Short mmCIF file of C-alpha atoms and ligand atoms in Angstrom, two decimals:
data_model
loop_
_atom_site.label_atom_id
_atom_site.label_comp_id
_atom_site.label_asym_id
_atom_site.label_seq_id
_atom_site.Cartn_x
_atom_site.Cartn_y
_atom_site.Cartn_z
CA MET A 276 0.00 0.00 0.00
CA ASP A 277 1.40 3.35 -0.98
CA PRO A 278 0.45 5.99 1.50
CA ILE A 279 0.84 8.72 -1.14
CA THR A 280 -1.66 7.12 -3.46
CA ASP A 281 -3.90 5.70 -0.77
CA GLY A 282 -5.79 8.81 0.40
CA ALA A 283 -7.20 7.22 3.58
CA GLU A 284 -3.76 6.14 4.78
CA LEU A 285 -2.32 9.55 3.96
CA TRP A 286 -5.07 11.20 5.98
CA ARG A 287 -4.53 8.84 8.92
CA LEU A 288 -0.80 9.49 9.01
CA THR A 289 -1.28 13.24 8.77
CA ALA A 290 -3.96 13.30 11.43
CA GLU A 291 -2.10 10.97 13.76
CA HIS A 292 1.08 13.03 13.76
CA SER A 293 -0.36 16.50 13.42
CA PRO A 294 0.60 18.88 16.23
CA ILE A 295 -2.98 20.13 16.06
CA GLY A 296 -5.72 18.22 17.81
CA MET A 297 -7.94 16.41 15.30
CA ALA A 298 -11.10 14.31 15.58
CA LEU A 299 -13.81 12.77 13.48
CA VAL A 300 -17.23 12.68 15.12
CA GLY A 301 -20.18 10.84 13.74
CA LEU A 302 -23.51 12.52 13.14
CA ASP A 303 -24.83 10.70 16.22
CA GLY A 304 -22.11 12.32 18.35
CA GLN A 305 -19.95 9.18 18.52
CA TRP A 306 -16.20 9.68 18.27
CA LEU A 307 -14.81 7.91 15.24
CA PHE A 308 -11.25 9.03 15.67
CA CYS A 309 -9.12 11.36 17.72
CA ASN A 310 -5.40 12.03 17.33
CA ARG A 311 -2.61 12.09 19.88
CA ALA A 312 -2.34 15.86 19.98
CA LEU A 313 -5.98 16.18 21.03
CA SER A 314 -5.86 13.43 23.64
CA HIS A 315 -2.61 14.89 24.97
CA MET A 316 -4.16 18.33 25.15
CA LEU A 317 -7.07 16.98 27.17
CA GLY A 318 -4.99 14.62 29.33
CA TYR A 319 -6.47 11.30 28.14
CA GLU A 320 -5.35 8.29 26.16
CA PRO A 321 -6.98 8.32 22.66
CA ALA A 322 -8.98 5.22 23.52
CA GLU A 323 -10.24 6.84 26.74
CA LEU A 324 -11.17 10.04 24.99
CA THR A 325 -13.26 8.37 22.37
CA GLN A 326 -15.39 6.91 25.15
CA LEU A 327 -16.32 10.34 26.43
CA GLU A 328 -19.17 12.51 25.39
CA MET A 329 -18.51 15.94 24.01
CA ARG A 330 -20.38 17.61 26.89
CA THR A 331 -18.07 15.88 29.41
CA ILE A 332 -14.99 17.57 28.02
CA THR A 333 -16.64 20.93 27.26
CA HIS A 334 -16.91 23.70 29.82
CA PRO A 335 -20.63 24.14 30.63
CA GLY A 336 -20.39 27.83 29.81
CA ASP A 337 -19.41 27.06 26.23
CA LEU A 338 -21.58 24.04 25.61
CA SER A 339 -24.71 25.66 24.23
CA GLU A 340 -22.80 27.78 21.70
CA ASN A 341 -20.94 24.67 20.55
CA LEU A 342 -24.16 22.67 20.18
CA GLU A 343 -25.93 25.50 18.34
CA ARG A 344 -23.10 25.75 15.86
CA VAL A 345 -23.12 22.00 15.24
CA ALA A 346 -26.90 22.15 14.73
CA SER A 347 -26.49 24.94 12.14
CA LEU A 348 -23.83 22.90 10.44
CA LEU A 349 -26.00 19.79 10.31
CA ALA A 350 -28.95 21.86 9.12
CA GLY A 351 -26.82 22.99 6.20
CA GLU A 352 -26.98 26.64 7.27
CA ILE A 353 -23.19 26.87 7.44
CA ASP A 354 -20.34 24.86 5.94
CA SER A 355 -18.02 25.15 8.91
CA PHE A 356 -17.52 27.16 12.10
CA ARG A 357 -14.74 28.28 14.33
CA ILE A 358 -15.02 29.09 18.03
CA ARG A 359 -12.73 29.52 20.98
CA LYS A 360 -13.94 27.23 23.73
CA ARG A 361 -12.96 25.97 27.11
CA TYR A 362 -12.27 22.26 27.52
CA ILE A 363 -12.10 20.41 30.77
CA HIS A 364 -8.77 18.63 31.10
CA ALA A 365 -8.66 15.18 32.74
CA SER A 366 -7.10 16.91 35.75
CA GLY A 367 -10.13 19.18 36.05
CA GLU A 368 -8.23 22.26 34.85
CA ILE A 369 -9.50 24.41 32.05
CA VAL A 370 -7.67 24.44 28.75
CA TYR A 371 -8.48 26.72 25.84
CA GLY A 372 -8.80 25.57 22.26
CA ASP A 373 -9.55 27.19 18.95
CA LEU A 374 -12.01 24.71 17.46
CA SER A 375 -12.72 24.53 13.71
CA VAL A 376 -15.41 22.16 12.58
CA ALA A 377 -16.38 21.24 9.04
CA LEU A 378 -18.97 18.79 7.78
CA ALA A 379 -17.69 16.03 5.53
CA ARG A 380 -20.19 14.83 2.90
CA ASP A 381 -20.25 11.88 0.55
CA ALA A 382 -20.26 12.09 -3.23
CA ALA A 383 -24.03 12.57 -3.20
CA GLY A 384 -23.66 15.50 -0.80
CA ASP A 385 -25.07 13.70 2.23
CA PRO A 386 -23.44 14.48 5.57
CA LEU A 387 -20.98 11.83 6.74
CA TYR A 388 -19.25 13.10 9.87
CA LEU A 389 -17.80 16.16 11.51
CA VAL A 390 -14.12 16.95 11.08
CA SER A 391 -12.81 18.88 14.08
CA GLN A 392 -9.44 20.56 14.52
CA VAL A 393 -8.41 22.02 17.87
CA LEU A 394 -5.48 24.33 18.39
CA ASP A 395 -4.32 24.46 22.01
CA VAL A 396 -4.32 28.19 22.82
CA THR A 397 -4.20 27.86 26.61
CA GLU A 398 -0.84 29.57 26.83
CA GLN A 399 -1.91 32.30 24.44
CA GLN A 400 -5.16 32.72 26.38
CA ASP A 401 -3.24 32.96 29.66
CA ASN A 402 -1.02 35.59 28.12
CA GLU A 403 -4.03 37.45 26.82
CA THR A 404 -5.67 37.29 30.24
CA ARG A 405 -2.48 38.55 31.89
CA LEU A 406 -2.13 41.27 29.29
CA ALA A 407 -5.75 42.32 29.77
CA ALA A 408 -5.23 42.42 33.56
CA ALA A 409 -2.05 44.46 33.11
CA ALA A 410 -3.85 46.80 30.72
CA ALA A 411 -6.66 47.19 33.25
CA ASP A 412 -4.12 47.95 35.99
CA THR A 413 -2.39 50.48 33.79
CA GLU A 414 -5.69 52.07 32.92
CA LEU A 415 -6.63 52.26 36.60
CA GLU A 416 -3.30 53.81 37.42
CA ARG A 417 -3.69 56.25 34.53
CA ARG A 418 -7.13 57.27 35.77
CA THR A 419 -5.85 57.62 39.34
CA LEU A 420 -2.95 59.77 38.22
CA GLU A 421 -5.27 61.78 36.01
CA ALA A 422 -7.58 62.38 38.98
CA ILE A 423 -4.65 63.43 41.17
CA PHE A 424 -3.22 65.57 38.36
CA GLU A 425 -6.47 67.48 38.13
CA THR A 426 -7.42 67.67 41.79
CA VAL A 427 -4.18 68.70 43.52
CA GLY A 428 -4.04 72.31 44.59
CA VAL A 429 -0.89 72.98 42.57
CA GLY A 430 -0.48 73.86 38.94
CA LEU A 431 1.38 71.06 37.16
CA LEU A 432 3.26 71.41 33.92
CA LEU A 433 5.13 68.77 31.95
CA ILE A 434 7.64 69.91 29.38
CA ASN A 435 9.61 67.77 26.98
CA ARG A 436 13.36 67.76 26.52
CA ASP A 437 13.22 70.71 24.14
CA GLY A 438 11.03 72.79 26.41
CA ARG A 439 7.79 72.20 24.57
CA TYR A 440 4.73 72.14 26.83
CA GLU A 441 3.43 68.57 26.78
CA ARG A 442 0.68 68.71 29.35
CA MET A 443 -0.69 70.87 32.11
CA ASN A 444 -3.59 70.56 34.53
CA ARG A 445 -6.54 72.91 34.56
CA LEU A 446 -5.18 74.90 37.50
CA HIS A 447 -1.98 75.61 35.68
CA ALA A 448 -3.92 76.65 32.60
CA GLU A 449 -5.58 79.28 34.84
CA PHE A 450 -2.22 80.42 36.16
CA MET A 451 -0.99 80.69 32.58
CA ARG A 452 -3.78 83.12 31.76
CA LEU A 453 -2.63 85.41 34.59
CA ALA A 454 0.99 85.37 33.48
CA PHE A 455 0.39 85.43 29.75
CA PRO A 456 -2.82 87.36 29.08
CA ASP A 457 -1.92 87.54 25.38
CA GLY A 458 -1.53 83.77 25.11
CA HIS A 459 1.42 81.41 25.12
CA ASP A 460 3.04 79.51 22.28
CA GLY A 461 3.70 76.45 24.45
CA LEU A 462 7.46 76.81 24.43
CA ALA A 463 9.48 77.26 27.64
CA GLY A 464 11.10 80.62 28.24
CA LYS A 465 8.41 82.91 26.88
CA THR A 466 8.42 86.03 29.00
CA GLY A 467 5.17 87.42 30.32
CA GLU A 468 3.86 89.42 33.22
CA VAL A 469 6.20 87.65 35.56
CA TYR A 470 8.06 89.74 38.12
CA HIS A 471 10.79 89.27 40.67
CA LEU A 472 9.97 89.51 44.37
CA ASP A 473 10.08 93.30 44.26
CA GLY A 474 6.93 92.99 42.14
CA GLU A 475 8.39 95.41 39.58
CA THR A 476 11.40 93.91 37.82
CA LEU A 477 10.27 91.78 34.89
CA MET A 478 11.86 88.38 34.59
CA ILE A 479 13.97 87.75 31.53
CA ARG A 480 13.92 84.54 29.50
CA GLU A 481 16.92 82.98 31.25
CA GLU A 482 15.22 83.50 34.63
CA MET A 483 11.88 81.94 33.72
CA PRO A 484 11.37 78.69 35.67
CA SER A 485 10.31 76.69 32.58
CA TYR A 486 13.41 77.86 30.71
CA ARG A 487 15.68 76.94 33.62
CA ALA A 488 14.04 73.51 33.84
CA THR A 489 14.58 73.01 30.09
CA ARG A 490 18.26 73.72 30.67
CA GLY A 491 18.32 70.78 33.09
CA GLU A 492 18.06 72.74 36.34
CA GLU A 493 16.20 71.47 39.38
CA PHE A 494 15.08 73.91 42.06
CA ASP A 495 12.72 74.29 45.02
CA ASP A 496 10.46 77.14 46.05
CA PHE A 497 11.54 79.70 43.49
CA THR A 498 9.18 82.57 44.26
CA TYR A 499 7.91 85.40 42.09
CA TRP A 500 4.92 87.62 41.36
CA VAL A 501 2.61 87.39 38.38
CA GLY A 502 0.49 90.20 36.95
CA ALA A 503 1.11 93.90 36.35
CA ASP A 504 -1.47 95.34 38.72
CA PRO A 505 -0.17 95.41 42.34
CA LEU A 506 -3.73 94.96 43.59
CA THR A 507 -4.39 91.77 41.69
CA GLN A 508 -0.86 90.37 41.52
CA ALA A 509 -0.52 86.73 42.56
CA ALA A 510 2.58 85.16 44.07
CA PHE A 511 3.85 81.71 43.13
CA SER A 512 6.39 79.26 44.39
CA VAL A 513 7.66 76.80 41.81
CA THR A 514 9.60 73.57 42.11
CA ALA A 515 11.18 71.76 39.16
CA ARG A 516 12.39 68.20 38.75
CA GLN A 517 13.96 66.50 35.74
CA MET A 518 12.51 63.31 34.23
CA ARG A 519 14.84 60.66 32.85
CA ASP A 520 14.45 57.41 30.91
CA PRO A 521 15.84 54.16 32.39
CA SER A 522 19.24 54.92 30.82
CA GLY A 523 19.36 58.26 32.60
CA ASN A 524 18.80 60.46 29.55
CA ARG A 525 16.73 63.57 30.13
CA THR A 526 13.25 63.24 28.71
CA GLY A 527 11.80 66.44 30.09
CA ALA A 528 10.83 68.10 33.33
CA VAL A 529 7.90 68.51 35.69
CA LEU A 530 7.13 71.86 37.27
CA ALA A 531 4.79 72.35 40.23
CA TYR A 532 3.40 75.83 40.82
CA GLN A 533 1.89 76.72 44.17
CA GLU A 534 -0.02 79.93 44.67
CA ILE A 535 1.31 81.69 47.76
CA THR A 536 -0.25 85.14 47.40
CA GLU A 537 -1.82 85.11 50.86
CA LEU A 538 1.39 84.03 52.52
CA MET A 539 3.39 86.68 50.68
CA ARG A 540 0.83 89.36 51.57
CA ALA A 541 0.97 88.27 55.21
CA ILE A 542 4.76 88.54 55.17
CA GLN A 543 4.51 91.97 53.56
CA VAL A 544 2.04 93.10 56.18
CA ARG A 545 4.27 91.80 58.96
CA ASN A 546 7.30 93.57 57.52
CA GLN A 547 5.37 96.79 57.01
CA PHE A 548 4.10 96.50 60.56
CA VAL A 549 7.57 96.00 61.98
CA ALA A 550 8.89 98.85 59.84
CA SER A 551 6.17 101.31 60.76
CA VAL A 552 6.11 100.41 64.45
CA SER A 553 9.85 100.78 64.75
CA HIS A 554 9.74 104.00 62.75
CA GLU A 555 6.99 105.41 64.95
CA LEU A 556 8.85 104.41 68.11
CA ARG A 557 11.99 106.23 67.11
CA THR A 558 10.75 109.81 67.52
CA PRO A 559 9.32 109.51 71.05
CA LEU A 560 12.37 107.51 72.09
CA THR A 561 14.74 110.20 70.86
CA SER A 562 12.75 112.71 72.87
CA VAL A 563 12.85 110.52 76.00
CA LEU A 564 16.61 110.07 75.66
CA GLY A 565 17.15 113.79 75.08
CA HIS A 566 15.23 114.70 78.18
CA LEU A 567 16.92 112.03 80.27
CA GLU A 568 20.26 113.46 79.20
CA MET A 569 19.19 116.99 80.13
CA LEU A 570 18.00 115.72 83.50
CA GLY A 571 21.32 114.01 84.06
CA ASP A 572 23.10 117.31 83.51
CA ARG A 573 21.32 118.94 86.47
CA ASP A 574 23.38 119.34 89.60
CA ASP A 575 20.53 119.39 92.10
CA LEU A 576 19.76 115.68 91.96
CA SER A 577 20.45 113.20 94.70
CA ALA A 578 22.71 110.22 94.10
CA GLU A 579 19.64 107.97 94.32
CA VAL A 580 17.80 109.88 91.58
CA LEU A 581 20.96 109.92 89.45
CA GLY A 582 21.19 106.14 89.86
CA GLN A 583 17.58 105.74 88.75
CA LEU A 584 18.18 108.09 85.84
CA ASP A 585 21.11 105.96 84.81
CA VAL A 586 18.93 102.83 84.75
CA ALA A 587 16.26 104.65 82.73
CA GLN A 588 18.89 105.93 80.30
CA ARG A 589 20.48 102.51 79.84
CA ASN A 590 17.14 100.87 79.14
CA ALA A 591 16.03 103.64 76.79
CA ASN A 592 19.32 103.17 74.91
CA ARG A 593 18.69 99.44 74.66
CA LEU A 594 15.24 100.17 73.35
CA ARG A 595 16.68 102.53 70.75
CA ALA A 596 19.20 99.90 69.63
CA LEU A 597 16.43 97.33 69.34
CA VAL A 598 14.21 99.68 67.36
CA SER A 599 17.02 100.52 64.97
CA ASP A 600 17.79 96.79 64.51
CA LEU A 601 14.15 96.11 63.72
CA LEU A 602 14.06 98.95 61.22
CA GLN A 603 17.16 97.67 59.55
CA VAL A 604 15.83 94.12 59.28
CA ALA A 605 12.64 95.47 57.75
CA GLN A 606 14.62 97.53 55.25
CA ALA A 607 16.82 94.58 54.31
CA GLN A 608 13.70 92.48 53.81
CA GLU A 609 12.25 95.06 51.47
CA GLY A 610 15.51 95.05 49.56
CA ASN A 611 16.06 98.67 50.58
CA LEU A 612 19.45 98.27 52.16
CA GLU A 613 21.13 101.06 50.27
CA LEU A 614 24.86 101.26 50.58
CA GLN A 615 26.87 104.44 50.57
CA ARG A 616 30.20 103.12 49.47
CA ARG A 617 33.30 105.21 49.93
CA PRO A 618 36.95 104.26 50.24
CA ALA A 619 37.53 103.51 53.93
CA ASP A 620 40.34 102.06 55.99
CA VAL A 621 38.97 98.73 57.27
CA ALA A 622 42.09 98.15 59.40
CA ALA A 623 41.50 101.39 61.34
CA LEU A 624 37.82 100.59 61.57
CA VAL A 625 38.47 97.17 63.11
CA ARG A 626 40.97 98.65 65.62
CA GLU A 627 38.47 101.35 66.63
CA GLU A 628 35.63 98.92 67.10
CA VAL A 629 37.72 96.51 69.18
CA GLU A 630 38.93 99.47 71.23
CA ALA A 631 35.38 100.73 71.75
CA LEU A 632 34.28 97.36 73.09
CA ARG A 633 37.33 96.85 75.29
CA PRO A 634 35.71 98.32 78.46
CA THR A 635 32.71 95.97 78.14
CA ALA A 636 35.05 93.01 77.51
CA GLU A 637 37.29 93.93 80.44
CA ARG A 638 34.31 94.17 82.75
CA LYS A 639 33.60 90.58 81.77
CA GLN A 640 37.27 89.61 82.04
CA VAL A 641 37.50 88.79 78.36
CA VAL A 642 40.67 89.76 76.51
CA THR A 643 40.25 91.40 73.11
CA ASP A 644 42.81 92.14 70.44
CA ALA A 645 43.10 92.74 66.71
CA SER A 646 45.76 91.86 64.14
CA GLY A 647 46.33 92.63 60.49
CA PRO A 648 47.88 95.25 58.21
CA ASP A 649 48.23 98.85 59.45
CA ASP A 650 45.87 100.10 56.81
CA LEU A 651 43.62 98.52 54.20
CA ILE A 652 41.53 100.80 52.06
CA ILE A 653 38.50 99.38 50.23
CA GLU A 654 35.23 100.82 49.06
CA ILE A 655 32.56 99.98 51.59
CA ASP A 656 29.66 101.52 53.43
CA GLU A 657 31.72 102.40 56.47
CA GLN A 658 28.78 102.81 58.84
CA ARG A 659 27.33 99.43 57.93
CA ILE A 660 30.63 97.56 58.09
CA ARG A 661 31.24 99.16 61.46
CA GLN A 662 27.92 97.69 62.50
CA VAL A 663 28.99 94.25 61.21
CA ILE A 664 32.19 94.27 63.25
CA ASP A 665 30.43 95.75 66.26
CA ASN A 666 27.77 93.02 66.17
CA LEU A 667 30.27 90.18 65.72
CA VAL A 668 32.65 91.39 68.44
CA THR A 669 29.75 92.18 70.81
CA ASN A 670 28.45 88.64 70.32
CA ALA A 671 31.93 87.15 70.75
CA VAL A 672 32.31 88.94 74.10
CA LYS A 673 28.72 88.23 75.10
CA TYR A 674 28.99 84.49 74.46
CA THR A 675 32.43 84.03 76.06
CA GLU A 676 32.92 83.14 79.72
CA PRO A 677 35.22 85.23 81.94
CA GLY A 678 38.85 84.32 81.31
CA GLY A 679 38.25 83.82 77.59
CA ALA A 680 39.56 85.77 74.61
CA VAL A 681 38.27 87.40 71.45
CA HIS A 682 40.54 87.96 68.49
CA VAL A 683 39.80 89.88 65.30
CA SER A 684 42.12 89.37 62.35
CA LEU A 685 42.16 91.10 59.03
CA ARG A 686 43.64 89.84 55.77
CA PRO A 687 43.71 91.47 52.34
CA THR A 688 42.39 89.24 49.52
CA GLY A 689 43.01 90.46 45.98
CA GLY A 690 41.33 93.85 46.30
CA GLY A 691 38.94 92.70 49.02
CA VAL A 692 39.28 91.76 52.64
CA GLU A 693 38.71 88.86 55.00
CA ILE A 694 37.73 89.59 58.58
CA ALA A 695 37.75 86.76 61.11
CA VAL A 696 36.23 87.18 64.58
CA THR A 697 37.31 84.30 66.81
CA ASP A 698 36.31 83.67 70.40
CA THR A 699 36.95 80.97 72.99
CA GLY A 700 33.32 81.09 74.09
CA ILE A 701 30.42 78.70 74.55
CA GLY A 702 30.23 77.74 70.86
CA ILE A 703 27.17 76.87 68.78
CA PRO A 704 25.70 73.34 68.37
CA ALA A 705 26.00 71.92 64.83
CA ASP A 706 22.23 71.85 64.29
CA GLU A 707 22.00 75.58 64.98
CA LEU A 708 24.81 76.69 62.66
CA ASP A 709 22.48 77.29 59.70
CA ARG A 710 19.85 79.03 61.75
CA VAL A 711 21.84 81.65 63.63
CA PHE A 712 21.52 84.02 60.66
CA SER A 713 17.72 83.80 60.66
CA ARG A 714 15.66 86.63 62.01
CA PHE A 715 14.75 86.38 65.69
CA PHE A 716 16.66 83.10 66.09
CA ARG A 717 18.18 82.73 69.54
CA GLY A 718 20.47 79.81 70.16
CA SER A 719 20.09 77.30 72.98
CA GLY A 720 23.27 78.69 74.62
CA ALA A 721 21.72 82.16 74.72
CA VAL A 722 18.38 80.93 76.03
CA VAL A 723 19.76 78.53 78.64
CA GLY A 724 22.39 81.02 79.81
CA GLN A 725 19.77 83.82 79.85
CA ILE A 726 22.12 85.98 77.82
CA PRO A 727 20.08 89.00 76.66
CA GLY A 728 19.52 89.58 72.96
CA THR A 729 16.89 89.75 70.21
CA GLY A 730 18.17 87.30 67.63
CA LEU A 731 18.45 90.07 65.05
CA GLY A 732 22.18 90.90 65.13
CA LEU A 733 23.50 88.13 62.86
CA ASN A 734 20.62 88.58 60.44
CA ILE A 735 21.59 92.23 60.05
CA VAL A 736 25.25 91.27 59.71
CA ALA A 737 24.44 88.79 56.97
CA SER A 738 22.26 91.22 55.01
CA ILE A 739 24.91 93.96 55.14
CA VAL A 740 27.63 91.54 54.03
CA ARG A 741 25.42 90.24 51.22
CA ALA A 742 24.59 93.79 50.08
CA HIS A 743 28.36 94.32 49.73
CA GLY A 744 28.57 91.19 47.56
CA GLY A 745 30.45 89.39 50.32
CA THR A 746 30.01 86.12 52.20
CA ILE A 747 29.79 85.12 55.83
CA GLY A 748 30.87 81.75 57.15
CA LEU A 749 30.83 80.18 60.58
CA GLN A 750 32.83 77.49 62.31
CA SER A 751 32.04 76.56 65.85
CA GLU A 752 32.44 73.88 68.44
CA VAL A 753 30.41 73.75 71.61
CA GLY A 754 32.58 74.58 74.62
CA ARG A 755 35.58 75.61 72.52
CA GLY A 756 34.49 78.72 70.67
CA SER A 757 33.43 80.15 67.33
CA THR A 758 34.91 81.88 64.31
CA PHE A 759 32.80 84.12 62.08
CA LEU A 760 34.52 84.74 58.76
CA VAL A 761 33.42 87.70 56.65
CA THR A 762 34.77 88.27 53.15
CA LEU A 763 34.16 91.50 51.31
CA PRO A 764 35.15 91.66 47.64
CA ALA A 765 36.63 94.71 45.93
CA LYS A 766 33.79 96.87 44.68
CA GLY A 767 32.43 95.67 41.37
CA SER A 768 34.16 92.29 41.53
P1 ADP B 912 21.33 87.56 69.78
O1 ADP B 912 22.75 87.57 70.18
O2 ADP B 912 20.64 88.85 70.01
O3 ADP B 912 20.57 86.40 70.35
P2 ADP B 912 22.27 87.15 67.09
O4 ADP B 912 21.52 87.20 65.81
O5 ADP B 912 23.42 88.07 67.22
O6 ADP B 912 21.21 87.36 68.22
O7 ADP B 912 22.78 85.69 67.31
C1 ADP B 912 21.87 84.62 67.14
C2 ADP B 912 22.26 83.45 68.04
O8 ADP B 912 23.53 82.94 67.61
C3 ADP B 912 22.48 83.82 69.47
O9 ADP B 912 21.26 83.78 70.18
C4 ADP B 912 23.48 82.79 69.95
O10 ADP B 912 22.82 81.62 70.31
C5 ADP B 912 24.30 82.49 68.70
N1 ADP B 912 25.60 83.20 68.67
C6 ADP B 912 25.89 84.30 67.98
N2 ADP B 912 27.20 84.61 68.12
C7 ADP B 912 27.74 83.69 68.93
C8 ADP B 912 29.06 83.44 69.45
N3 ADP B 912 30.09 84.23 69.15
N4 ADP B 912 29.22 82.35 70.24
C9 ADP B 912 28.20 81.53 70.52
N5 ADP B 912 26.93 81.70 70.06
C10 ADP B 912 26.70 82.76 69.28
#
């Protein structure tokens, strides 16, 4: 027998060895044949499988569709059909198959039997199920992020690597209308009604947060005003972060804009309040001091009254110093710290200040001295720098125990100067080093030791040094002492 010429044998061989499940089912539902692939797929031996009814190996949920299709086929309504159905494996597990069924007919066209082919798609189905679950998860996450994106109280903006606006939430779209009433082309760096903290100086392209973010910068709480009308201006604080792909390449940036108008107005009001109160206090205080001085000049007062006058005078002087500190802090805050720079001899200035404080230091048994060149002329606001040295040396003496020492050294630095004020005092704990320059900050040493002060001195010092374009640094160790290092550059450097 030649299998090539004998069609039945050829069919048997093909069916037997096909990787696809194959079966012949009689019109009465009896299995006539099933191949190895099909019995393997369903977990039976071929002989076992042919003993089973179709409904036994079909998932109940798919049975009626299967039967309907077979009925249509037998009724001659269709020539073949194809469905995906669930089979019940011998182990009880569900396996998925793509079933194709055709009706074989004899030469006269009468139905003979059903030819079924089943492709095991369990793995594919599992993958599809997993994919669908992953897609559903992704969709849920997308919706959650979308909801957060739109409901957070900050304006959010996403820009791509080239600074093109990719997405923004509704709140940011509102903010955009304030800053760019004439519209925006969606490209980072466009200038608009965006002002620096003085509320008047317009920001240039290079200063715009979106432009800076496009250049790869990251920053926190960059604050500015938006809008030309001072009455309706709004203040914003913006934070920028870069986005990168898994290889670390920049893909863009996210910017978060928080409206802080109320906070900024509150700060303004507080500063104005401090400024006006201290201004208003100055005039009556000057009068009080003047009259106290005149009283002190009288020669008909008893020693007791003179003693009381002295106390009143000392306290009025302290009050005046406090008021002038407050005024100065308020001015520095407003950016109104105007300098009157003239060439001045810093060396002489340091010597004079140390000399002026010597009596106070001696009373406390603290030794003071100064070292450095005989003269060193640079352009500074002499009054203000005097105040810097006075504040630093006063602190050094104030925070040094009897028996200690305070040393001021001066060093020229390429047109500028470096002034170091070193003491052997109580020192400053590491966690306070950053804060001592903040307004009204009083260190634990000052509080515990009940050393009088307002917490304004170093803030004033720092703002004067900054206004000169200089820097102030601090090194300190608790129990060993502190060094405040001020550098002032040559003017214009
Ligand atoms: P004040 O001396 O009025 O408290 P300052 O602004 O001058 O305010 O100083 C802030 C704080 O820094 C002080 O309260 C004190 O704790 C600390 N401090 C300043 N100078 C020194 C110093 N030389 N040694 C130790 N602590 C200091």
